[in-house]
Coordinates of C-alpha atoms in Angstrom, one line a residue:
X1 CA -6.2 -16.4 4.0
X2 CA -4.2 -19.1 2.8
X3 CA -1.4 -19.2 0.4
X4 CA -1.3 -21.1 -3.2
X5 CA 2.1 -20.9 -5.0
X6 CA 2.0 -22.3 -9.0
X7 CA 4.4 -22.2 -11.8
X8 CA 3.8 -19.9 -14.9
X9 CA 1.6 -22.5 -16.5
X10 CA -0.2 -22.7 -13.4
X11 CA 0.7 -25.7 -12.0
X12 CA 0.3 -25.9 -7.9
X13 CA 3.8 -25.9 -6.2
X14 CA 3.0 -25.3 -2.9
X15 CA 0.2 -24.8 -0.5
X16 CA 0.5 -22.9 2.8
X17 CA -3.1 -23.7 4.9
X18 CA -4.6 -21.7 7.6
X19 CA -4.2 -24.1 10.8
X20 CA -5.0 -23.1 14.3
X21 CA -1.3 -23.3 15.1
X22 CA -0.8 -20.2 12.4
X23 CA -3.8 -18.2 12.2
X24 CA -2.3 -15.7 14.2
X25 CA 1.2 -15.7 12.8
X26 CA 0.2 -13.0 10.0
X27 CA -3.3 -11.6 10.9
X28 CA -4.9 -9.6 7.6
X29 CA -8.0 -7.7 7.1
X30 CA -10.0 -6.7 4.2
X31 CA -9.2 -2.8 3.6
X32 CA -12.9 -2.1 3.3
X33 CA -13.7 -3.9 6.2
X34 CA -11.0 -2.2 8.4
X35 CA -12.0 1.2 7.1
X36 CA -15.8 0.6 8.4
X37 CA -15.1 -1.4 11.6
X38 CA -12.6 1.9 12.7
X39 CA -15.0 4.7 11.3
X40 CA -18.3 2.3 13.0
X41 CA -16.1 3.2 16.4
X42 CA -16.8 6.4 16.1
X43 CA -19.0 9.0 17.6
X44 CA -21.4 10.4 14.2
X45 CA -20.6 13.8 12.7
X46 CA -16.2 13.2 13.5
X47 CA -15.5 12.4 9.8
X48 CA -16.5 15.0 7.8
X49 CA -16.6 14.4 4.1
X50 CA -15.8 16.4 0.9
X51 CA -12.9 18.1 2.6
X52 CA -10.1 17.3 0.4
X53 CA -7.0 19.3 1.8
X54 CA -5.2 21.5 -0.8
X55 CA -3.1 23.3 1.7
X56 CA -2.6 24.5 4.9
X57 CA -1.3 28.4 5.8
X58 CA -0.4 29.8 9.0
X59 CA -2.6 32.9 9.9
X60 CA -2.8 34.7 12.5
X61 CA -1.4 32.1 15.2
X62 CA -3.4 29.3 13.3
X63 CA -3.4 26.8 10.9
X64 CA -5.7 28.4 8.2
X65 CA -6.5 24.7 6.4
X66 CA -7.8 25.0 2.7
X67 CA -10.2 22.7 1.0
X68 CA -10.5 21.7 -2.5
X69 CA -14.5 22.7 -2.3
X70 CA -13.2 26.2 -1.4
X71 CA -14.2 26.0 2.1
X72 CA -11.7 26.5 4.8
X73 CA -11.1 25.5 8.6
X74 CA -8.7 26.6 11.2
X75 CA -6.8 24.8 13.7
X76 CA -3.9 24.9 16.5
X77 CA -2.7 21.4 15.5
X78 CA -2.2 19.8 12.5
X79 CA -1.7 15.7 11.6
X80 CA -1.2 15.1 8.2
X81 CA -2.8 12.1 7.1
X82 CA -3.4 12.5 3.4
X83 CA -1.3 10.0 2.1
X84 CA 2.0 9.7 0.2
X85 CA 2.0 13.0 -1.8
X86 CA 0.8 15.3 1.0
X87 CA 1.3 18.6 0.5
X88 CA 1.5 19.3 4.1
X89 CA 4.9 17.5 4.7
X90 CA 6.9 20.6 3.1
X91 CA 6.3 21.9 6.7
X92 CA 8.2 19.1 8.4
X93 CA 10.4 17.6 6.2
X94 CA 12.0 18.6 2.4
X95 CA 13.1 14.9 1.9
X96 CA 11.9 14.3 -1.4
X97 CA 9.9 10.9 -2.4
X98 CA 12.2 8.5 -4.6
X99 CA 11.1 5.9 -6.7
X100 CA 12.4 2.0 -6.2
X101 CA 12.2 0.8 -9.9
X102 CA 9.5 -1.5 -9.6
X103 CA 6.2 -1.2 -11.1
X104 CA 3.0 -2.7 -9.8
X105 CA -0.1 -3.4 -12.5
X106 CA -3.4 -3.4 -10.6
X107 CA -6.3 -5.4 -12.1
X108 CA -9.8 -6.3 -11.2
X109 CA -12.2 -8.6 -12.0
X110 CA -15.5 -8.5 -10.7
X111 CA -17.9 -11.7 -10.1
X112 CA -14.6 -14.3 -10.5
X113 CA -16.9 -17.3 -9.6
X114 CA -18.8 -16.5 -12.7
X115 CA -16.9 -14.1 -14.7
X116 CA -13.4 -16.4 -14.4
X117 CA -15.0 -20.1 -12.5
X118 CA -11.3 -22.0 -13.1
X119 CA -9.0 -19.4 -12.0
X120 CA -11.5 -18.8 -8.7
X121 CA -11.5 -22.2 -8.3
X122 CA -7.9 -22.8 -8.5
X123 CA -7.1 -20.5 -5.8
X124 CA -9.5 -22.0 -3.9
X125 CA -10.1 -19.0 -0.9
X126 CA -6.6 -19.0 -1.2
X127 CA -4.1 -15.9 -2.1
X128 CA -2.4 -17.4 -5.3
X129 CA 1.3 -16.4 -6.5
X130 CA 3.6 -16.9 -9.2
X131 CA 6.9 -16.1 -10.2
X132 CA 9.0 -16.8 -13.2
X133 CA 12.2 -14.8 -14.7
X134 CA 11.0 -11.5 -13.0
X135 CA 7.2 -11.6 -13.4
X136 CA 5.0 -12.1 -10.1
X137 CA 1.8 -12.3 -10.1
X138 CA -0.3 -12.1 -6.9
X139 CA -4.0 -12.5 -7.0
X140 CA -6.4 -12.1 -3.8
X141 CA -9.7 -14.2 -5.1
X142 CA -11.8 -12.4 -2.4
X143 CA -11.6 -8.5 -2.7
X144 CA -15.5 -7.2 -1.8
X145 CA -17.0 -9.4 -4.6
X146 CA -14.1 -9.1 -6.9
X147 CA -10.8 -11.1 -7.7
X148 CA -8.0 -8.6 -7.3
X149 CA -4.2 -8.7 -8.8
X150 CA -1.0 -7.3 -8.5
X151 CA 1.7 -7.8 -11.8
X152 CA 5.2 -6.7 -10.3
X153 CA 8.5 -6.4 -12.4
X154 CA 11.3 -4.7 -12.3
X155 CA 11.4 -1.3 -14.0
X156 CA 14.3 -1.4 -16.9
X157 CA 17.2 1.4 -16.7
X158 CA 15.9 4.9 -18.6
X159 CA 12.7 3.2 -19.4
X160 CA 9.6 5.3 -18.9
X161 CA 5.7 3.5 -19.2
X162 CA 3.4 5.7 -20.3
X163 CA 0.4 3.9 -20.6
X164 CA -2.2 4.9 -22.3
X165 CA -5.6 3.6 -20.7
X166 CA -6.6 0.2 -19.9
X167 CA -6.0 -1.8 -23.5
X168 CA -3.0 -0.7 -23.3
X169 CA -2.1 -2.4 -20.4
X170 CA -3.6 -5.7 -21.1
X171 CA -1.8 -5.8 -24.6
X172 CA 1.3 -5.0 -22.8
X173 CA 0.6 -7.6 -20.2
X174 CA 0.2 -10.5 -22.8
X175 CA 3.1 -9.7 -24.7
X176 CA 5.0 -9.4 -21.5
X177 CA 3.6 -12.6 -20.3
X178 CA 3.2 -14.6 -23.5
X179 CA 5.2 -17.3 -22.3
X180 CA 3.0 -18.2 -19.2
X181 CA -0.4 -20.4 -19.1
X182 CA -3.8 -19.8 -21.0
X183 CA -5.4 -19.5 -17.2
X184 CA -3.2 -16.4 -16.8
X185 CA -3.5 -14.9 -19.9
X186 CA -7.3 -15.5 -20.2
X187 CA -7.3 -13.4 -16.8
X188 CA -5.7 -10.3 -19.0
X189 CA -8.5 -10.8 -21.3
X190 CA -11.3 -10.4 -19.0
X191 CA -10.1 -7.8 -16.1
X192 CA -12.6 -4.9 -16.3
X193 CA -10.2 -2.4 -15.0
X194 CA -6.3 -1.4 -14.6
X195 CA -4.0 0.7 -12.8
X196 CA -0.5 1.3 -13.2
X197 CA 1.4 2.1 -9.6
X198 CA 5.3 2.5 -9.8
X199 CA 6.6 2.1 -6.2
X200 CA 7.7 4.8 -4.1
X201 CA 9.3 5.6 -1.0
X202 CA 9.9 8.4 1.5
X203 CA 13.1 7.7 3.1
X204 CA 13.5 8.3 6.8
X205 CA 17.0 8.9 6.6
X206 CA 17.3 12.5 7.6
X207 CA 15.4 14.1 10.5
X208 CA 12.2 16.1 10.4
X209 CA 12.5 19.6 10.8
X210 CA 12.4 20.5 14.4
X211 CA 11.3 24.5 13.6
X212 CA 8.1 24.2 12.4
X213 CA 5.5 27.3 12.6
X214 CA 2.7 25.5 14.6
X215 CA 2.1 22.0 15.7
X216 CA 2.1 19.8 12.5
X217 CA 3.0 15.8 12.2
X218 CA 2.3 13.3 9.8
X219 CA 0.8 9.4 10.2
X220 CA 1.1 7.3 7.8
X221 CA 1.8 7.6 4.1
X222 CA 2.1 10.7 4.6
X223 CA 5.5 10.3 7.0
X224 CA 6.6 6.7 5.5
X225 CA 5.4 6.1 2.2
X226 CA 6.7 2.3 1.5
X227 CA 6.4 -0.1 -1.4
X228 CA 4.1 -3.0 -0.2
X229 CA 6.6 -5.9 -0.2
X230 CA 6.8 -6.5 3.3
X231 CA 3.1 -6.0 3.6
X232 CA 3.7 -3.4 7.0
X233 CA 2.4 -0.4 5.5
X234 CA -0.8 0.1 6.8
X235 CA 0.2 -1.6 10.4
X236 CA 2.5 1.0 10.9
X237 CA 0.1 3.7 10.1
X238 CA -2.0 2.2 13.0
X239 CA 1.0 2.0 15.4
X240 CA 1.6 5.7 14.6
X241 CA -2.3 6.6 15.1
X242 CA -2.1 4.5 18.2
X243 CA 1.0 6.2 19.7
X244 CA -0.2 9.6 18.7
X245 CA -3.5 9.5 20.3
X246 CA -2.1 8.3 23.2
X247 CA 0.7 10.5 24.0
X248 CA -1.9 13.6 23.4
X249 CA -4.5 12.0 25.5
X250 CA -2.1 10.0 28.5
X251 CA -1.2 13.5 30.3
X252 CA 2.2 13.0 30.7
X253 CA 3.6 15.5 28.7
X254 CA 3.4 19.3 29.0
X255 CA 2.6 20.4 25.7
X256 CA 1.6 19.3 22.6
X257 CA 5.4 19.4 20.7
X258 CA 6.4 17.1 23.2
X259 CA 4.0 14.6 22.8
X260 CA 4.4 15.1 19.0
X261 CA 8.6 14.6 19.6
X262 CA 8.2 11.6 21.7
X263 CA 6.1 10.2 18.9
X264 CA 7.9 10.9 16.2
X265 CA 11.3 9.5 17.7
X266 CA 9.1 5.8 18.3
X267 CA 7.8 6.5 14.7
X268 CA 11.2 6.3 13.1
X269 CA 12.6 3.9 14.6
X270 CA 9.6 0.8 13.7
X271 CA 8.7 2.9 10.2
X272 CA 12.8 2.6 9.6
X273 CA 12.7 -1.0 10.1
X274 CA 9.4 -1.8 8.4
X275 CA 10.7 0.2 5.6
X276 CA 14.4 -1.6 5.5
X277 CA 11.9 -4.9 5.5
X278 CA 10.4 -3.8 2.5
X279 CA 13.1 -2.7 0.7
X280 CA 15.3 -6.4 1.1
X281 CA 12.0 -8.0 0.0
X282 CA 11.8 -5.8 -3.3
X283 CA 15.3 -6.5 -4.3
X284 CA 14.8 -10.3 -3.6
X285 CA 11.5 -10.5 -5.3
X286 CA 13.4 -8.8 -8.6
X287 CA 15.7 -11.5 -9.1
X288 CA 15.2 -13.8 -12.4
X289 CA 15.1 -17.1 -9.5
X290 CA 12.8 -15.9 -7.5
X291 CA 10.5 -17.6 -5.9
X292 CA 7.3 -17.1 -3.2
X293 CA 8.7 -20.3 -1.7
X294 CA 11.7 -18.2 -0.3
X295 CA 9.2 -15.6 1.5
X296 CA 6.8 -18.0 3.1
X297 CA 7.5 -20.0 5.8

């Protein structure tokens, strides 16, 4: 997808096409698409669904693994792949998650080419952003059928948003953005849903437990929750799936904790870096002069 940056008022800047010399500079999927493409590849009956993890309890030389439909499962290994509040990281870490100070304001608006026909057609197939004095805005035209945007500020010192359902977001949103174009404002108007989303992190900055009970790790989220300004989040879950499922699968090592150790050394190493990435980006992106121009090539 290409790149549109405008002004507040919504007056094209810049333009960043896709070309054949940079198609493959920044590859990006759809989520949705991603998600069925990788569950298509597998055999039928691996996922099983309703099986929300509550906890998980040692018992008996196993992982007893607790279900929020009541039912229950037992295992001799454990990956903990629920995402960024899993409850299954007190067994391998006691880092806690901080957040950055940034808040992200979700909305979605379905049907944009008929719902919203001047804002689709100014981004044109295009990602569109804007900047000005500490607002972004970031809107992805083609989200599954809906036009899709991210408002990002800077949380305030002591300041606590406690929103209090959807109109109060988009009354908050054009007070806060009064000064920018009709076009952005009329988007406000018409967005059928919101969600609020201050950032978080889990800092890799002390090492994971190494006496755990039983075999347990974590991919993704769940070992290296990131805010999403360096847009690395989900590539380095995949690299940890990837490594994972290798190192258990290769041979090479004798047990399980070893491939699980050689993993998690790799792991914080790339997650460490794609989480310093993140972090520059989110301190740049605050600034009152920002501007997209600075992040895209």
């Amino acid at each position: 997808m290409g790149i549109t940056v405008t002004d507040e008022k919504a007056k094209p800047l810049f333009t960043k096409a896709i070309t054949d010399e940079n198609r493959y500079d920044n590859p990006e999927i759809n989520r949705n698409n991603l998600r069925t493409l990788l569950l298509g590849s597998l055999w039928e009956h691996t996922v099983v669904w309703d099986r929300k993890c509550t906890d998980v309890k040692v018992s008996d030389g196993q992982w007893q693994i607790l279900f929020e439909n009541g039912t229950q499962a037992s295992a001799d290994f454990v990956i903990g792949a629920n995402g960024g509040m899993s409850g299954i990281r007190k067994y391998i870490t006691d880092t806690a998650i901080e957040e950055t100070g940034t808040m992200i304001l979700q909305g979605d608006l379905p049907q944009p080419e008929i719902q919203y026909p001047e804002l689709y057609r100014l981004c044109n197939g295009n990602r569109l952003m804007a900047a000005h004095e500490g607002n972004l805005l970031v809107i992805n035209p083609n989200n599954n059928g809906n036009l899709a945007y991210g408002v990002i500020f800077k949380i305030p010192d002591k300041t606590e948003y406690n929103f209090q359902g959807e109109e109060s977001i988009r009354q908050f949103l054009l007070e806060r953005f009064s000064n920018w174009g009709e076009l952005y404002q009329q988007l406000f108007q018409l967005t059928s849903s919101f969600r609020s989303l201050p950032t978080r992190k889990l800092p890799l900055s002390k090492q994971w437990k190494t006496s755990r009970p039983l075999p347990v790790t974590l991919i993704g989220d769940a070992a290296h929750l990131m805010p999403p300004f360096a847009g690395q989040g989900v590539n380095t879950g995949l690299m940890d799936a990837l490594i994972l499922s290798e190192n258990l699968t290769c041979g090479k090592y004798e047990s399980i904790q070893a491939a699980v150790n050689d993993y998690e050394q790799q792991m914080f190493i790339y997650a460490s870096e794609a989480q310093r990435a993140s972090s520059e980006n989110e301190i740049e992106m605050r600034h009152p002069d920002f501007s997209f121009r600075q992040l895209i090539g």
